[in-house]
Tab-separated table of C-alpha atoms and ligand atoms in Angstrom:
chain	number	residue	atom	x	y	z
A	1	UNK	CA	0.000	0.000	0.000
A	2	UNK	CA	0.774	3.918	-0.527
A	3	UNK	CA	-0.718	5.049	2.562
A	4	UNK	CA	1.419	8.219	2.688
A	5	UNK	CA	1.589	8.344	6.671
A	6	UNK	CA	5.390	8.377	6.376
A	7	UNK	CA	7.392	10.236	9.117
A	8	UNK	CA	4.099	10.579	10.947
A	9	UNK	CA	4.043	9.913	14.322
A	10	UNK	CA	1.395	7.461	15.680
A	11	UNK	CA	0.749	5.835	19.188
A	12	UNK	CA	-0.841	2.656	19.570
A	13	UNK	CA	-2.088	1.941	22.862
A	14	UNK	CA	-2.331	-1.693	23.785
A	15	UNK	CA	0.051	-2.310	21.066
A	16	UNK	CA	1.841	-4.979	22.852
A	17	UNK	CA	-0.881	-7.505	22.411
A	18	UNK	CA	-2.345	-9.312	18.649
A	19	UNK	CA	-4.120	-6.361	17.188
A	20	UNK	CA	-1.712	-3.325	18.313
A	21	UNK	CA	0.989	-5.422	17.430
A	22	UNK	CA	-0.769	-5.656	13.832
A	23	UNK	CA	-1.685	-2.096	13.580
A	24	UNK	CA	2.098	-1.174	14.372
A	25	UNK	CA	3.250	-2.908	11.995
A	26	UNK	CA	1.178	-2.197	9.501
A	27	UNK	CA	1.959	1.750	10.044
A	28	UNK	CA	5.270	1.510	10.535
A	29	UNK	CA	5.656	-0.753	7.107
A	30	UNK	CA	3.772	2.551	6.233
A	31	UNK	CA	7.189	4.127	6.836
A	32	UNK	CA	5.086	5.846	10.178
A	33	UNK	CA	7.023	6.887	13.399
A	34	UNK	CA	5.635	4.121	15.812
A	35	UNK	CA	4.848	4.210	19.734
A	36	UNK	CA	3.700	1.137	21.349
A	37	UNK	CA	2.251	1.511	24.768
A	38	UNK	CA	0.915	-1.035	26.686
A	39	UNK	CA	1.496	-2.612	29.899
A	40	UNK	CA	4.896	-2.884	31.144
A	41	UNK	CA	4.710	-7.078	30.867
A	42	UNK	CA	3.751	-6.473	26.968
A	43	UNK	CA	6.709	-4.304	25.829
A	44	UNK	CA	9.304	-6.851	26.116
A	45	UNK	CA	9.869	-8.665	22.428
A	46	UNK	CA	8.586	-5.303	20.297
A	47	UNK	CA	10.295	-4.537	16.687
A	48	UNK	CA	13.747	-2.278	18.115
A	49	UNK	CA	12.674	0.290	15.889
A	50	UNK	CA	9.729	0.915	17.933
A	51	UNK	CA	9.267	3.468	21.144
A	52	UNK	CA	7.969	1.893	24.341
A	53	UNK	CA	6.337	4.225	26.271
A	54	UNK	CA	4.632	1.579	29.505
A	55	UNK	CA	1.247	2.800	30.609
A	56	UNK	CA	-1.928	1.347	32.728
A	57	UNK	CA	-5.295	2.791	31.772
A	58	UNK	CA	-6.391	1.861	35.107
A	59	UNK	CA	-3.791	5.064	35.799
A	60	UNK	CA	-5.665	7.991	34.947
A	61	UNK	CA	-2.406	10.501	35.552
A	62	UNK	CA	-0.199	7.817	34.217
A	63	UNK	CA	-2.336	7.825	30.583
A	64	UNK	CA	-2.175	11.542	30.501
A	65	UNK	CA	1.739	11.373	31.331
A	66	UNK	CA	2.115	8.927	28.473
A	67	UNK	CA	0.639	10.645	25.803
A	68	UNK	CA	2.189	14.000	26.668
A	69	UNK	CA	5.598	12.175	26.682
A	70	UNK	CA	5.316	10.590	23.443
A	71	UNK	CA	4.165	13.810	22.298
A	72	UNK	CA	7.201	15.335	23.632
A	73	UNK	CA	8.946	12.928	21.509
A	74	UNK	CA	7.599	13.859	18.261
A	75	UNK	CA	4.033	15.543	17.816
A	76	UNK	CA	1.305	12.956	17.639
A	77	UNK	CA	-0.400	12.284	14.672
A	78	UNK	CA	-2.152	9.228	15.383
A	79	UNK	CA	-3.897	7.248	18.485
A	80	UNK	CA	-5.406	4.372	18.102
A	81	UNK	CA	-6.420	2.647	21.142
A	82	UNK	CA	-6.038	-1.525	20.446
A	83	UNK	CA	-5.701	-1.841	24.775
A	84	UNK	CA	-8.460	-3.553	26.314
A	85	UNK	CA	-9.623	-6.815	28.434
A	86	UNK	CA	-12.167	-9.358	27.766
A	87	UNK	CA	-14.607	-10.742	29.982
A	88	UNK	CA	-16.921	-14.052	29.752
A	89	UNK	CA	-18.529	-13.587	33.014
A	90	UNK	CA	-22.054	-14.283	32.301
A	91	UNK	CA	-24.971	-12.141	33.745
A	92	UNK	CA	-25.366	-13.744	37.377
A	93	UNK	CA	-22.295	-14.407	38.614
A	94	UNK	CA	-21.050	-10.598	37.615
A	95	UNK	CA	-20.057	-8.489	40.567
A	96	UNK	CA	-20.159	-4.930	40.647
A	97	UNK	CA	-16.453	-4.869	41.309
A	98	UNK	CA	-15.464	-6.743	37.654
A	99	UNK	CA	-18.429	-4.920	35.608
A	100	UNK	CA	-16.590	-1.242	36.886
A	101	UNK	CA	-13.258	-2.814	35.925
A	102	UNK	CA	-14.320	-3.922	32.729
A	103	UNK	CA	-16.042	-0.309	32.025
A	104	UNK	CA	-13.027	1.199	33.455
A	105	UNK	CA	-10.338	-0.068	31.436
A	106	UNK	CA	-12.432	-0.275	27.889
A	107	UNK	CA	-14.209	2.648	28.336
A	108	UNK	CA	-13.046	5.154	30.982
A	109	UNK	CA	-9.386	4.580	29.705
A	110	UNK	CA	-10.293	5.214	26.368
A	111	UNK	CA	-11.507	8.287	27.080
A	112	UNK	CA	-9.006	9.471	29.149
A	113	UNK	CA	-6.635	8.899	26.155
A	114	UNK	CA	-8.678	10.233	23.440
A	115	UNK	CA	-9.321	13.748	25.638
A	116	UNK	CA	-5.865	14.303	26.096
A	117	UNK	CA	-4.659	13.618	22.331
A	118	UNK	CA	-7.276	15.896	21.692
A	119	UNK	CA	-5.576	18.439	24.284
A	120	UNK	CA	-2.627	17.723	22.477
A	121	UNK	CA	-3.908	17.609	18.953
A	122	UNK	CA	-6.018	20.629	18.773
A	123	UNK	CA	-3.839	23.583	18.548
A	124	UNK	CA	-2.238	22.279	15.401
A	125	UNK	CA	-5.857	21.721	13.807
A	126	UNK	CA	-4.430	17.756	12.512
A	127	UNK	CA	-4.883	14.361	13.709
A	128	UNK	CA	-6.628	11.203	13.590
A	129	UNK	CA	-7.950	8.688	16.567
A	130	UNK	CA	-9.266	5.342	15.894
A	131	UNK	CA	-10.710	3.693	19.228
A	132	UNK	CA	-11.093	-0.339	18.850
A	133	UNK	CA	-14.358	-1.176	19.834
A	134	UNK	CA	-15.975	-4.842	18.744
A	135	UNK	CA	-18.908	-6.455	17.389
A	136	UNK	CA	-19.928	-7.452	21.068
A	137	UNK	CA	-21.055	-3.605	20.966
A	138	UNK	CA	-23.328	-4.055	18.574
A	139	UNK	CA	-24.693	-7.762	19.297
A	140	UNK	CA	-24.683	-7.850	22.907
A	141	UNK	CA	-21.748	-10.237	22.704
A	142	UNK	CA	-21.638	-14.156	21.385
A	143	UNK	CA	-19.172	-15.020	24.366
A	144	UNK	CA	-18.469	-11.813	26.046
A	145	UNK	CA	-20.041	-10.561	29.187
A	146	UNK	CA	-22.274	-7.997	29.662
A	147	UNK	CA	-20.032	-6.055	31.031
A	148	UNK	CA	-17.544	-6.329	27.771
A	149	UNK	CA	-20.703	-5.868	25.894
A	150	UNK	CA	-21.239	-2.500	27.628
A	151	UNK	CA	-18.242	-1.474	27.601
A	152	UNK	CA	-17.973	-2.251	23.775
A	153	UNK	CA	-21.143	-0.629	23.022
A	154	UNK	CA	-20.370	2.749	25.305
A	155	UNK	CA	-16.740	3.368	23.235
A	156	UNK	CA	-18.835	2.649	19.920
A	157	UNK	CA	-21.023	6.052	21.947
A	158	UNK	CA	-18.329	7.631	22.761
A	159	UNK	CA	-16.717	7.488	19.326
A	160	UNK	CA	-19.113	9.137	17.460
A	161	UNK	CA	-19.526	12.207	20.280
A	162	UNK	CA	-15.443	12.758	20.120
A	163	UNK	CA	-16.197	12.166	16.546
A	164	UNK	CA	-18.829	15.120	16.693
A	165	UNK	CA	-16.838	17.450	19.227
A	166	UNK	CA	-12.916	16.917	17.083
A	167	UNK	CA	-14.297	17.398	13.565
A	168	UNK	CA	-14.298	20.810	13.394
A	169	UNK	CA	-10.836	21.260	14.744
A	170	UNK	CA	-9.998	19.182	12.589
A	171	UNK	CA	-9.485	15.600	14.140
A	172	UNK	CA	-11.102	12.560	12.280
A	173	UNK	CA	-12.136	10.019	14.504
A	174	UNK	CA	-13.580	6.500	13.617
A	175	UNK	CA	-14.227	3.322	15.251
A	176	UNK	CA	-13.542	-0.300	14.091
A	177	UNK	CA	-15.683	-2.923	15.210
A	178	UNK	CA	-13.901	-6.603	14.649
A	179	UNK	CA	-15.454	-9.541	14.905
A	180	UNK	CA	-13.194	-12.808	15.810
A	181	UNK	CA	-9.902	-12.364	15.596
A	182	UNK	CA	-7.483	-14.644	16.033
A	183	UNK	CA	-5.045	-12.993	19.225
A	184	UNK	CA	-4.231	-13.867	22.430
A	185	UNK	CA	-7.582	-12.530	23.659
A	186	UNK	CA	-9.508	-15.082	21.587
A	187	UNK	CA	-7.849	-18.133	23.397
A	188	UNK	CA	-10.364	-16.960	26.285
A	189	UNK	CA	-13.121	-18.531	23.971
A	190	UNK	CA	-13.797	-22.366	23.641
A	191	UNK	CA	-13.089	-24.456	20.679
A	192	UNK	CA	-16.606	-25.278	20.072
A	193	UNK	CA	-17.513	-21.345	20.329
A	194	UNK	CA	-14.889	-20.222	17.795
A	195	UNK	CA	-15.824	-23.435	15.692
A	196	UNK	CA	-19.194	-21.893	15.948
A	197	UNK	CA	-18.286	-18.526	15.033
A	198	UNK	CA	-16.166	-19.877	11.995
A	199	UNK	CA	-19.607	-21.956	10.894
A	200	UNK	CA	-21.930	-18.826	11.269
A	201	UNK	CA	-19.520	-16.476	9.262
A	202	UNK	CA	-20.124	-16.018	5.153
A	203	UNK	CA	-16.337	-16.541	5.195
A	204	UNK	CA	-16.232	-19.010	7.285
A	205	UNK	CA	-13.472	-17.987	9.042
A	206	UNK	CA	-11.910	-15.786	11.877
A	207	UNK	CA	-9.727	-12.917	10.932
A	208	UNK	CA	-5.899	-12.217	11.190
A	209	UNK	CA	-4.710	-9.522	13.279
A	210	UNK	CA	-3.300	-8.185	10.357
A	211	UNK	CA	-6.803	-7.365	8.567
A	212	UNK	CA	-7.391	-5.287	11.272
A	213	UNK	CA	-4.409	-3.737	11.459
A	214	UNK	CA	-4.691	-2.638	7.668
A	215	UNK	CA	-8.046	-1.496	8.079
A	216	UNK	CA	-6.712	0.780	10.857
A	217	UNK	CA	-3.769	1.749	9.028
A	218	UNK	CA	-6.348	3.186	6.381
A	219	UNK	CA	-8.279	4.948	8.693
A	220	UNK	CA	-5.210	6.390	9.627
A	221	UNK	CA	-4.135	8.015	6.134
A	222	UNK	CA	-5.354	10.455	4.298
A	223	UNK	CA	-7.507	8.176	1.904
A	224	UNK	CA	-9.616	7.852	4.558
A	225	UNK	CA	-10.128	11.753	4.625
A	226	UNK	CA	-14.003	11.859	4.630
A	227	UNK	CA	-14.393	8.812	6.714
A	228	UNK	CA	-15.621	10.638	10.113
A	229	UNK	CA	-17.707	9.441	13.025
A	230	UNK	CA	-18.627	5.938	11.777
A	231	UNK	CA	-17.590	2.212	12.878
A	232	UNK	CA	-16.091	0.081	10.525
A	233	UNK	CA	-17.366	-3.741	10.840
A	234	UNK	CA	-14.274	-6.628	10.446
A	235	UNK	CA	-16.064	-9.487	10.528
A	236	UNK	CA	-16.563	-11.427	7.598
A	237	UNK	CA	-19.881	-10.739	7.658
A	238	UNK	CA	-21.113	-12.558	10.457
A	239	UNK	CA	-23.271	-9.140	11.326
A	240	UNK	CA	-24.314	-6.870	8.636
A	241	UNK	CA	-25.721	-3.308	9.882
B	1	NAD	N1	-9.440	-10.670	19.554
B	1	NAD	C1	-10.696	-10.469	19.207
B	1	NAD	O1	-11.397	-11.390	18.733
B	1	NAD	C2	-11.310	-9.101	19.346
B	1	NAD	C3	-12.573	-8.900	18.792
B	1	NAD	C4	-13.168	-7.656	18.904
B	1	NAD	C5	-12.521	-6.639	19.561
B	1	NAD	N2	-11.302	-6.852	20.111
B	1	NAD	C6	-10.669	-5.732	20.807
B	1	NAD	O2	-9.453	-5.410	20.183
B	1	NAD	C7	-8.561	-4.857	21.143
B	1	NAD	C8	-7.247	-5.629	21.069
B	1	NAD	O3	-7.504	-6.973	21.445
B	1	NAD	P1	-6.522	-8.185	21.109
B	1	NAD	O4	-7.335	-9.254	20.517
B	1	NAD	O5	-5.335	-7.677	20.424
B	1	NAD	O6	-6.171	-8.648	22.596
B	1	NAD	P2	-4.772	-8.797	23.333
B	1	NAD	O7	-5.118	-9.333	24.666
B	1	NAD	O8	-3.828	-9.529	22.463
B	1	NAD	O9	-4.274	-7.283	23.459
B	1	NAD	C9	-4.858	-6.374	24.357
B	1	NAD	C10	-3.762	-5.460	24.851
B	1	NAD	O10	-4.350	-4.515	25.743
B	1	NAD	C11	-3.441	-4.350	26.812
B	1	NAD	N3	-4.108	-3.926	28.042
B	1	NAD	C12	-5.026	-4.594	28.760
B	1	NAD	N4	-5.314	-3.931	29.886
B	1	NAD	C13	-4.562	-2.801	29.866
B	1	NAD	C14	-4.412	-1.722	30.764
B	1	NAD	N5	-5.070	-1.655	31.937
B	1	NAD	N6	-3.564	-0.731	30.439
B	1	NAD	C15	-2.856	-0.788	29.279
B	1	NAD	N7	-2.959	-1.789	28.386
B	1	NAD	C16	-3.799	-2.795	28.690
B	1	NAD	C17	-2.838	-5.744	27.027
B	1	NAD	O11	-1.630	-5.679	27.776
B	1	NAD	C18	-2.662	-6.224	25.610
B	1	NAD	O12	-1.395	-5.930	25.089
B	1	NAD	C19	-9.253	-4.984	22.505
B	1	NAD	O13	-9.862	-3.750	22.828
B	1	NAD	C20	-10.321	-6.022	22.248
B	1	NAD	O14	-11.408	-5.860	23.104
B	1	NAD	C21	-10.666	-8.064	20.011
C-alpha cells in the first residue's frame, strides 16, 4: 500500500498484544514513526525500531503522562487505542467490582486517552484517533459478558460524540468494530464457540490480526479523509448493519 503516513508519528495503545501489534506494523511498514504503549509485561519482544512508552489505563495521571511524553517525543499524529480486556462472566455471577473494571479499562481509559490527544492535537488543527471497539457492541456479545458488551457498546457512543466534538478542529475520529480475531484474547473462547463462530460467518473464518491492522492503518491516512464518526465492521460478515 501507498498510505502516505510516512514520518508521521502514531501511538498505539495496547500495542503490545495481537491487534496493536498488527496495527504497528502495519503503520510503521507505512514508513510511520511508531509508539507502542501497553502494559509494562507487553513491551518486552517489540520490533527495536519501535518506542515503548509503559502505561496502565487503570492510571488515569499515568495515561495523561504517556501521551504528553510521546508527544514530547515527536508531535502525535495518530492514536489508536487496540488496549483492552475481555470478559466471559455471564450475567449472574457478575459483581459490581469486575463490571466497573471492565467499564473502566475499555471505556473510561479510552476516554481518558482520546481527551488528552485531543488536548494535544487541537492547537495544530491535525490528527486522527481510531478507538477499537468490537462487534460485542453491537450484538450484545456471542461469548463476552455484559459487562464487555457495555463497555464495547459505550466506546462505539463515545466514538461518534469525540467524533462530533474533534471534527471541526480538525481531528477525524472512527471506530472499528472486529469480529473474531485470532489474538491472544480469543484463546479466552472455547473451541466449540470459535468453531461456531467460523460456521456462522459467510467466510467461514476468523480474521488475522493483520486485517485489522490494515483497516486501521487506512483509517489512519489520508484516503480515509471523509471517513468521520462511523464504525467500521471486520467481521466477515457474520453481522451486517
Ligand atoms: N481478539 C478479538 O477477537 C477481538 C474482537 C473484537 C474486539 N477486540 C478488541 O481489540 C482490542 C485488542 O484486542 P486483542 O485481541 O489484540 O487482545 P490482546 O489481549 O492480544 O491485546 C490487548 C492489549 O491490551 C493491553 N491492556 C489490557 N489492559 C490494559 C491496561 N489496563 N492498560 C494498558 N494496556 C492494557 C494488554 O496488555 C494487551 O497488550 C481490545 O480492545 C479487544 O477488546 C478483540
Amino acid at each position: 500500500m501507498n498510505l502516505g503516513i510516512e514520518g508521521r508519528h502514531a501511538l498505539v495503545l495496547g500495542g503490545g498484544g495481537g491487534i496493536g501489534r498488527a496495527v504497528a506494523r502495519a503503520l510503521a511498514q507505512e514508513g510511520a514513526r511508531v509508539t507502542v504503549a501497553d502494559v509494562p509485561g507487553q513491551l518486552g519482544d517489540l520490533d527495536p525500531g519501535w518506542d515503548r512508552q509503559p502505561f496502565d489505563l487503570l492510571d488515569e495521571p499515568g495515561v495523561r503522562a504517556a501521551l504528553v511524553a510521546a508527544d514530547a517525543r515527536s508531535p502525535l499524529e495518530m492514536l489508536v487505542n487496540a488496549a483492552g480486556v475481555f470478559s466471559r462472566t455471564p450475567l449472574p455471577e457478575l459483581d459490581v467490582a469486575q463490571f466497573q473494571r471492565v467499564l473502566a479499562v475499555n471505556l473510561t481509559g479510552a476516554f481518558v486517552a482520546c481527551q488528552e490527544a485531543v488536548r494535544l492535537m487541537l492547537p495544530r488543527r491535525r490528527g486522527v484517533i481510531v478507538n477499537v471497539a468490537s462487534l460485542a457492541g453491537q450484538v450484545g456479545g456471542l461469548v463476552a459478558g455484559p459487562d464487555y458488551a457495555a463497555s464495547k457498546a459505550g466506546l462505539i457512543g463515545f466514538t461518534k460524540s469525540l467524533a462530533r466534538y474533534a471534527g471541526p478542529h480538525g481531528i477525524r475520529v472512527n471506530v472499528v468494530n472486529p469480529g473474531v480475531v485470532d489474538t491472544p484474547m480469543t484463546e479466552q473462547w472455547t473451541p466449540e464457540a470459535v468453531a461456531k463462530v467460523r460456521e456462522d460467518t459467510p467466510l467461514h473464518r476468523i480474521a488475522s490480526a493483520e486485517e485489522v491492522g490494515w483497516v486501521v492503518a487506512f483509517l489512519c491516512s489520508d484516503h480515509a479523509g471523509f471517513l468521520h464518526g462511523t464504525h467500521i465492521d471486520v467481521n466477515g460478515g457474520l453481522y451486517m448493519d
